[in-house]
């Protein structure tokens, strides 16, 4: 009985540039560093060529055990097609629901509504420039870079509230 090749071939891997690797939520141990002299790899996410980055083995599943849906971009597998659809928005950035203030995208309308409820909470915010506190409404992700009305130099997604 002849033994098949037990080592994966290059077609068994997905490749990622440094920037795209940082957007993925997988753990470090799932990736291998790759490098070459000159750009000879193509990122599966942004399609840019690179000479140093990461590769990850494609996940192989026994299709008889579990039906799954696999992402064509990064190879991540999902048990349900709707979960794959929600995941695909991370790659395309074409979110069906988006916050009008911070532009954060959401796959599900109820998650946008939850985000908006948090945003509509009046809170004490510290100015990133003068360090004074002021009252306002702001998306939580933007709070660390917020400016008071005096320090702001243009439109910013902060809704100031009079104290």
JSON list of C-alpha atoms in Angstrom, two decimals:
[
{"chain": "A", "resi": 1, "resn": "UNK", "atom": "CA", "xyz": [0.00, 0.00, 0.00]},
{"chain": "A", "resi": 2, "resn": "UNK", "atom": "CA", "xyz": [1.52, 3.29, -1.12]},
{"chain": "A", "resi": 3, "resn": "UNK", "atom": "CA", "xyz": [1.50, 6.12, 1.41]},
{"chain": "A", "resi": 4, "resn": "UNK", "atom": "CA", "xyz": [0.26, 9.48, 0.13]},
{"chain": "A", "resi": 5, "resn": "UNK", "atom": "CA", "xyz": [2.22, 12.67, 0.59]},
{"chain": "A", "resi": 6, "resn": "UNK", "atom": "CA", "xyz": [1.73, 13.65, 4.25]},
{"chain": "A", "resi": 7, "resn": "UNK", "atom": "CA", "xyz": [3.26, 17.10, 3.84]},
{"chain": "A", "resi": 8, "resn": "UNK", "atom": "CA", "xyz": [0.98, 19.93, 2.71]},
{"chain": "A", "resi": 9, "resn": "UNK", "atom": "CA", "xyz": [1.67, 21.56, -0.64]},
{"chain": "A", "resi": 10, "resn": "UNK", "atom": "CA", "xyz": [1.59, 25.32, -1.26]},
{"chain": "A", "resi": 11, "resn": "UNK", "atom": "CA", "xyz": [-2.05, 25.04, -2.43]},
{"chain": "A", "resi": 12, "resn": "UNK", "atom": "CA", "xyz": [-2.93, 23.94, 1.12]},
{"chain": "A", "resi": 13, "resn": "UNK", "atom": "CA", "xyz": [-2.16, 27.39, 2.56]},
{"chain": "A", "resi": 14, "resn": "UNK", "atom": "CA", "xyz": [-3.68, 30.85, 2.72]},
{"chain": "A", "resi": 15, "resn": "UNK", "atom": "CA", "xyz": [-1.27, 33.81, 2.71]},
{"chain": "A", "resi": 16, "resn": "UNK", "atom": "CA", "xyz": [-1.65, 37.15, 4.52]},
{"chain": "A", "resi": 17, "resn": "UNK", "atom": "CA", "xyz": [0.35, 40.39, 4.49]},
{"chain": "A", "resi": 18, "resn": "UNK", "atom": "CA", "xyz": [1.17, 41.97, 7.86]},
{"chain": "A", "resi": 19, "resn": "UNK", "atom": "CA", "xyz": [-1.70, 44.49, 7.72]},
{"chain": "A", "resi": 20, "resn": "UNK", "atom": "CA", "xyz": [-4.37, 41.91, 6.87]},
{"chain": "A", "resi": 21, "resn": "UNK", "atom": "CA", "xyz": [-3.02, 39.43, 9.43]},
{"chain": "A", "resi": 22, "resn": "UNK", "atom": "CA", "xyz": [-3.65, 42.03, 12.13]},
{"chain": "A", "resi": 23, "resn": "UNK", "atom": "CA", "xyz": [-7.33, 42.21, 11.15]},
{"chain": "A", "resi": 24, "resn": "UNK", "atom": "CA", "xyz": [-7.88, 38.47, 11.70]},
{"chain": "A", "resi": 25, "resn": "UNK", "atom": "CA", "xyz": [-9.00, 37.16, 15.07]},
{"chain": "A", "resi": 26, "resn": "UNK", "atom": "CA", "xyz": [-7.20, 33.80, 14.97]},
{"chain": "A", "resi": 27, "resn": "UNK", "atom": "CA", "xyz": [-4.45, 33.14, 17.50]},
{"chain": "A", "resi": 28, "resn": "UNK", "atom": "CA", "xyz": [-0.77, 33.58, 16.69]},
{"chain": "A", "resi": 29, "resn": "UNK", "atom": "CA", "xyz": [-0.08, 29.83, 16.78]},
{"chain": "A", "resi": 30, "resn": "UNK", "atom": "CA", "xyz": [-2.30, 29.26, 13.72]},
{"chain": "A", "resi": 31, "resn": "UNK", "atom": "CA", "xyz": [0.09, 31.29, 11.52]},
{"chain": "A", "resi": 32, "resn": "UNK", "atom": "CA", "xyz": [3.60, 30.72, 10.24]},
{"chain": "A", "resi": 33, "resn": "UNK", "atom": "CA", "xyz": [5.92, 33.56, 9.28]},
{"chain": "A", "resi": 34, "resn": "UNK", "atom": "CA", "xyz": [7.04, 33.46, 5.63]},
{"chain": "A", "resi": 35, "resn": "UNK", "atom": "CA", "xyz": [9.61, 35.53, 3.83]},
{"chain": "A", "resi": 36, "resn": "UNK", "atom": "CA", "xyz": [11.44, 35.63, 0.53]},
{"chain": "A", "resi": 37, "resn": "UNK", "atom": "CA", "xyz": [13.70, 37.85, -1.51]},
{"chain": "A", "resi": 38, "resn": "UNK", "atom": "CA", "xyz": [11.24, 39.89, -3.49]},
{"chain": "A", "resi": 39, "resn": "UNK", "atom": "CA", "xyz": [7.43, 39.88, -3.55]},
{"chain": "A", "resi": 40, "resn": "UNK", "atom": "CA", "xyz": [6.42, 36.32, -4.33]},
{"chain": "A", "resi": 41, "resn": "UNK", "atom": "CA", "xyz": [3.35, 35.84, -2.10]},
{"chain": "A", "resi": 42, "resn": "UNK", "atom": "CA", "xyz": [-0.15, 37.21, -2.70]},
{"chain": "A", "resi": 43, "resn": "UNK", "atom": "CA", "xyz": [-2.37, 38.14, 0.25]},
{"chain": "A", "resi": 44, "resn": "UNK", "atom": "CA", "xyz": [-5.67, 36.25, 0.18]},
{"chain": "A", "resi": 45, "resn": "UNK", "atom": "CA", "xyz": [-7.48, 39.26, 1.67]},
{"chain": "A", "resi": 46, "resn": "UNK", "atom": "CA", "xyz": [-6.20, 42.37, -0.12]},
{"chain": "A", "resi": 47, "resn": "UNK", "atom": "CA", "xyz": [-4.62, 40.61, -3.13]},
{"chain": "A", "resi": 48, "resn": "UNK", "atom": "CA", "xyz": [-1.38, 42.63, -2.74]},
{"chain": "A", "resi": 49, "resn": "UNK", "atom": "CA", "xyz": [1.94, 40.91, -3.36]},
{"chain": "A", "resi": 50, "resn": "UNK", "atom": "CA", "xyz": [4.40, 40.79, -0.45]},
{"chain": "A", "resi": 51, "resn": "UNK", "atom": "CA", "xyz": [7.78, 39.33, 0.42]},
{"chain": "A", "resi": 52, "resn": "UNK", "atom": "CA", "xyz": [7.28, 38.89, 4.17]},
{"chain": "A", "resi": 53, "resn": "UNK", "atom": "CA", "xyz": [4.08, 37.97, 5.95]},
{"chain": "A", "resi": 54, "resn": "UNK", "atom": "CA", "xyz": [2.20, 34.94, 7.22]},
{"chain": "A", "resi": 55, "resn": "UNK", "atom": "CA", "xyz": [0.64, 31.73, 6.00]},
{"chain": "A", "resi": 56, "resn": "UNK", "atom": "CA", "xyz": [-1.98, 29.49, 7.57]},
{"chain": "A", "resi": 57, "resn": "UNK", "atom": "CA", "xyz": [-2.91, 25.99, 6.57]},
{"chain": "A", "resi": 58, "resn": "UNK", "atom": "CA", "xyz": [-6.35, 25.65, 5.04]},
{"chain": "A", "resi": 59, "resn": "UNK", "atom": "CA", "xyz": [-8.75, 23.78, 7.28]},
{"chain": "A", "resi": 60, "resn": "UNK", "atom": "CA", "xyz": [-9.72, 20.40, 5.97]},
{"chain": "A", "resi": 61, "resn": "UNK", "atom": "CA", "xyz": [-12.95, 18.87, 7.24]},
{"chain": "A", "resi": 62, "resn": "UNK", "atom": "CA", "xyz": [-14.43, 15.45, 6.84]},
{"chain": "A", "resi": 63, "resn": "UNK", "atom": "CA", "xyz": [-17.52, 16.45, 4.86]},
{"chain": "A", "resi": 64, "resn": "UNK", "atom": "CA", "xyz": [-19.38, 13.31, 5.98]},
{"chain": "A", "resi": 65, "resn": "UNK", "atom": "CA", "xyz": [-19.28, 14.43, 9.62]},
{"chain": "A", "resi": 66, "resn": "UNK", "atom": "CA", "xyz": [-20.54, 17.98, 9.39]},
{"chain": "A", "resi": 67, "resn": "UNK", "atom": "CA", "xyz": [-21.90, 20.23, 6.68]},
{"chain": "A", "resi": 68, "resn": "UNK", "atom": "CA", "xyz": [-19.92, 23.43, 6.61]},
{"chain": "A", "resi": 69, "resn": "UNK", "atom": "CA", "xyz": [-19.51, 26.62, 4.69]},
{"chain": "A", "resi": 70, "resn": "UNK", "atom": "CA", "xyz": [-15.99, 27.80, 3.96]},
{"chain": "A", "resi": 71, "resn": "UNK", "atom": "CA", "xyz": [-14.88, 31.39, 3.38]},
{"chain": "A", "resi": 72, "resn": "UNK", "atom": "CA", "xyz": [-13.32, 31.72, -0.07]},
{"chain": "A", "resi": 73, "resn": "UNK", "atom": "CA", "xyz": [-11.04, 34.52, 1.16]},
{"chain": "A", "resi": 74, "resn": "UNK", "atom": "CA", "xyz": [-9.49, 33.20, 4.39]},
{"chain": "A", "resi": 75, "resn": "UNK", "atom": "CA", "xyz": [-10.61, 29.57, 4.53]},
{"chain": "A", "resi": 76, "resn": "UNK", "atom": "CA", "xyz": [-12.37, 29.84, 7.87]},
{"chain": "A", "resi": 77, "resn": "UNK", "atom": "CA", "xyz": [-15.27, 27.40, 8.07]},
{"chain": "A", "resi": 78, "resn": "UNK", "atom": "CA", "xyz": [-18.74, 27.87, 9.51]},
{"chain": "A", "resi": 79, "resn": "UNK", "atom": "CA", "xyz": [-21.54, 25.45, 10.25]},
{"chain": "A", "resi": 80, "resn": "UNK", "atom": "CA", "xyz": [-24.22, 27.78, 8.89]},
{"chain": "A", "resi": 81, "resn": "UNK", "atom": "CA", "xyz": [-24.43, 29.79, 5.69]},
{"chain": "A", "resi": 82, "resn": "UNK", "atom": "CA", "xyz": [-25.78, 32.90, 7.48]},
{"chain": "A", "resi": 83, "resn": "UNK", "atom": "CA", "xyz": [-22.75, 32.90, 9.78]},
{"chain": "A", "resi": 84, "resn": "UNK", "atom": "CA", "xyz": [-20.49, 32.73, 6.71]},
{"chain": "A", "resi": 85, "resn": "UNK", "atom": "CA", "xyz": [-22.42, 35.64, 5.19]},
{"chain": "A", "resi": 86, "resn": "UNK", "atom": "CA", "xyz": [-21.94, 37.75, 8.35]},
{"chain": "A", "resi": 87, "resn": "UNK", "atom": "CA", "xyz": [-18.23, 36.85, 8.35]},
{"chain": "A", "resi": 88, "resn": "UNK", "atom": "CA", "xyz": [-17.87, 37.84, 4.68]},
{"chain": "A", "resi": 89, "resn": "UNK", "atom": "CA", "xyz": [-18.70, 41.48, 5.52]},
{"chain": "A", "resi": 90, "resn": "UNK", "atom": "CA", "xyz": [-15.38, 41.67, 7.43]},
{"chain": "A", "resi": 91, "resn": "UNK", "atom": "CA", "xyz": [-13.54, 41.09, 4.16]},
{"chain": "A", "resi": 92, "resn": "UNK", "atom": "CA", "xyz": [-15.70, 43.18, 1.82]},
{"chain": "A", "resi": 93, "resn": "UNK", "atom": "CA", "xyz": [-16.43, 46.03, 4.28]},
{"chain": "A", "resi": 94, "resn": "UNK", "atom": "CA", "xyz": [-19.88, 46.21, 2.63]},
{"chain": "A", "resi": 95, "resn": "UNK", "atom": "CA", "xyz": [-21.84, 46.15, 5.89]},
{"chain": "A", "resi": 96, "resn": "UNK", "atom": "CA", "xyz": [-25.63, 46.14, 5.57]},
{"chain": "A", "resi": 97, "resn": "UNK", "atom": "CA", "xyz": [-25.92, 48.30, 8.71]},
{"chain": "A", "resi": 98, "resn": "UNK", "atom": "CA", "xyz": [-23.50, 51.11, 9.60]},
{"chain": "A", "resi": 99, "resn": "UNK", "atom": "CA", "xyz": [-23.27, 53.69, 12.36]},
{"chain": "A", "resi": 100, "resn": "UNK", "atom": "CA", "xyz": [-23.68, 57.15, 10.86]},
{"chain": "A", "resi": 101, "resn": "UNK", "atom": "CA", "xyz": [-21.24, 58.62, 13.40]},
{"chain": "A", "resi": 102, "resn": "UNK", "atom": "CA", "xyz": [-18.25, 56.24, 13.56]},
{"chain": "A", "resi": 103, "resn": "UNK", "atom": "CA", "xyz": [-18.93, 54.22, 10.37]},
{"chain": "A", "resi": 104, "resn": "UNK", "atom": "CA", "xyz": [-18.57, 50.91, 12.26]},
{"chain": "A", "resi": 105, "resn": "UNK", "atom": "CA", "xyz": [-20.34, 48.16, 10.35]},
{"chain": "A", "resi": 106, "resn": "UNK", "atom": "CA", "xyz": [-22.74, 45.51, 11.60]},
{"chain": "A", "resi": 107, "resn": "UNK", "atom": "CA", "xyz": [-24.05, 42.34, 10.00]},
{"chain": "A", "resi": 108, "resn": "UNK", "atom": "CA", "xyz": [-27.23, 42.32, 12.10]},
{"chain": "A", "resi": 109, "resn": "UNK", "atom": "CA", "xyz": [-29.63, 45.24, 12.61]},
{"chain": "A", "resi": 110, "resn": "UNK", "atom": "CA", "xyz": [-30.08, 44.51, 16.32]},
{"chain": "A", "resi": 111, "resn": "UNK", "atom": "CA", "xyz": [-26.31, 44.92, 16.88]},
{"chain": "A", "resi": 112, "resn": "UNK", "atom": "CA", "xyz": [-26.42, 48.36, 15.27]},
{"chain": "A", "resi": 113, "resn": "UNK", "atom": "CA", "xyz": [-29.36, 49.30, 17.53]},
{"chain": "A", "resi": 114, "resn": "UNK", "atom": "CA", "xyz": [-27.40, 48.12, 20.59]},
{"chain": "A", "resi": 115, "resn": "UNK", "atom": "CA", "xyz": [-24.43, 50.23, 19.45]},
{"chain": "A", "resi": 116, "resn": "UNK", "atom": "CA", "xyz": [-26.71, 53.27, 18.96]},
{"chain": "A", "resi": 117, "resn": "UNK", "atom": "CA", "xyz": [-28.19, 52.87, 22.47]},
{"chain": "A", "resi": 118, "resn": "UNK", "atom": "CA", "xyz": [-24.68, 52.93, 23.94]},
{"chain": "A", "resi": 119, "resn": "UNK", "atom": "CA", "xyz": [-23.79, 55.94, 21.80]},
{"chain": "A", "resi": 120, "resn": "UNK", "atom": "CA", "xyz": [-26.86, 57.85, 22.97]},
{"chain": "A", "resi": 121, "resn": "UNK", "atom": "CA", "xyz": [-25.73, 57.63, 26.58]},
{"chain": "A", "resi": 122, "resn": "UNK", "atom": "CA", "xyz": [-24.52, 60.99, 27.91]},
{"chain": "A", "resi": 123, "resn": "UNK", "atom": "CA", "xyz": [-21.15, 60.43, 29.51]},
{"chain": "A", "resi": 124, "resn": "UNK", "atom": "CA", "xyz": [-18.22, 62.35, 30.88]},
{"chain": "A", "resi": 125, "resn": "UNK", "atom": "CA", "xyz": [-15.47, 62.40, 28.25]},
{"chain": "A", "resi": 126, "resn": "UNK", "atom": "CA", "xyz": [-11.89, 63.59, 28.67]},
{"chain": "A", "resi": 127, "resn": "UNK", "atom": "CA", "xyz": [-10.48, 65.78, 25.91]},
{"chain": "A", "resi": 128, "resn": "UNK", "atom": "CA", "xyz": [-7.48, 64.17, 24.26]},
{"chain": "A", "resi": 129, "resn": "UNK", "atom": "CA", "xyz": [-5.75, 67.57, 23.86]},
{"chain": "A", "resi": 130, "resn": "UNK", "atom": "CA", "xyz": [-6.44, 69.74, 26.94]},
{"chain": "A", "resi": 131, "resn": "UNK", "atom": "CA", "xyz": [-7.49, 66.84, 29.23]},
{"chain": "A", "resi": 132, "resn": "UNK", "atom": "CA", "xyz": [-10.54, 68.72, 30.52]},
{"chain": "A", "resi": 133, "resn": "UNK", "atom": "CA", "xyz": [-13.76, 66.76, 31.00]},
{"chain": "A", "resi": 134, "resn": "UNK", "atom": "CA", "xyz": [-16.96, 67.55, 29.13]},
{"chain": "A", "resi": 135, "resn": "UNK", "atom": "CA", "xyz": [-20.37, 65.96, 28.69]},
{"chain": "A", "resi": 136, "resn": "UNK", "atom": "CA", "xyz": [-21.30, 64.38, 25.41]},
{"chain": "A", "resi": 137, "resn": "UNK", "atom": "CA", "xyz": [-22.52, 61.44, 23.40]},
{"chain": "A", "resi": 138, "resn": "UNK", "atom": "CA", "xyz": [-19.92, 59.48, 21.47]},
{"chain": "A", "resi": 139, "resn": "UNK", "atom": "CA", "xyz": [-19.38, 56.03, 20.02]},
{"chain": "A", "resi": 140, "resn": "UNK", "atom": "CA", "xyz": [-17.37, 54.05, 22.56]},
{"chain": "A", "resi": 141, "resn": "UNK", "atom": "CA", "xyz": [-14.62, 53.10, 20.07]},
{"chain": "A", "resi": 142, "resn": "UNK", "atom": "CA", "xyz": [-13.90, 56.79, 19.41]},
{"chain": "A", "resi": 143, "resn": "UNK", "atom": "CA", "xyz": [-13.94, 57.94, 23.03]},
{"chain": "A", "resi": 144, "resn": "UNK", "atom": "CA", "xyz": [-10.16, 57.72, 23.49]},
{"chain": "A", "resi": 145, "resn": "UNK", "atom": "CA", "xyz": [-9.61, 60.23, 20.66]},
{"chain": "A", "resi": 146, "resn": "UNK", "atom": "CA", "xyz": [-12.31, 62.73, 21.60]},
{"chain": "A", "resi": 147, "resn": "UNK", "atom": "CA", "xyz": [-11.87, 66.51, 21.73]},
{"chain": "A", "resi": 148, "resn": "UNK", "atom": "CA", "xyz": [-13.86, 69.15, 23.57]},
{"chain": "A", "resi": 149, "resn": "UNK", "atom": "CA", "xyz": [-15.55, 71.92, 21.57]},
{"chain": "A", "resi": 150, "resn": "UNK", "atom": "CA", "xyz": [-12.65, 74.35, 22.14]},
{"chain": "A", "resi": 151, "resn": "UNK", "atom": "CA", "xyz": [-9.98, 71.88, 20.94]},
{"chain": "A", "resi": 152, "resn": "UNK", "atom": "CA", "xyz": [-11.92, 70.34, 18.09]},
{"chain": "A", "resi": 153, "resn": "UNK", "atom": "CA", "xyz": [-10.80, 71.55, 14.67]},
{"chain": "A", "resi": 154, "resn": "UNK", "atom": "CA", "xyz": [-13.72, 70.40, 12.56]},
{"chain": "A", "resi": 155, "resn": "UNK", "atom": "CA", "xyz": [-16.54, 67.91, 12.39]},
{"chain": "A", "resi": 156, "resn": "UNK", "atom": "CA", "xyz": [-16.11, 65.06, 14.83]},
{"chain": "A", "resi": 157, "resn": "UNK", "atom": "CA", "xyz": [-18.60, 62.36, 15.78]},
{"chain": "A", "resi": 158, "resn": "UNK", "atom": "CA", "xyz": [-19.16, 63.84, 19.25]},
{"chain": "A", "resi": 159, "resn": "UNK", "atom": "CA", "xyz": [-22.50, 65.26, 20.22]},
{"chain": "A", "resi": 160, "resn": "UNK", "atom": "CA", "xyz": [-21.77, 67.86, 22.89]},
{"chain": "A", "resi": 161, "resn": "UNK", "atom": "CA", "xyz": [-24.23, 68.23, 25.77]},
{"chain": "A", "resi": 162, "resn": "UNK", "atom": "CA", "xyz": [-24.48, 71.40, 27.85]},
{"chain": "A", "resi": 163, "resn": "UNK", "atom": "CA", "xyz": [-23.67, 70.82, 31.50]}
]
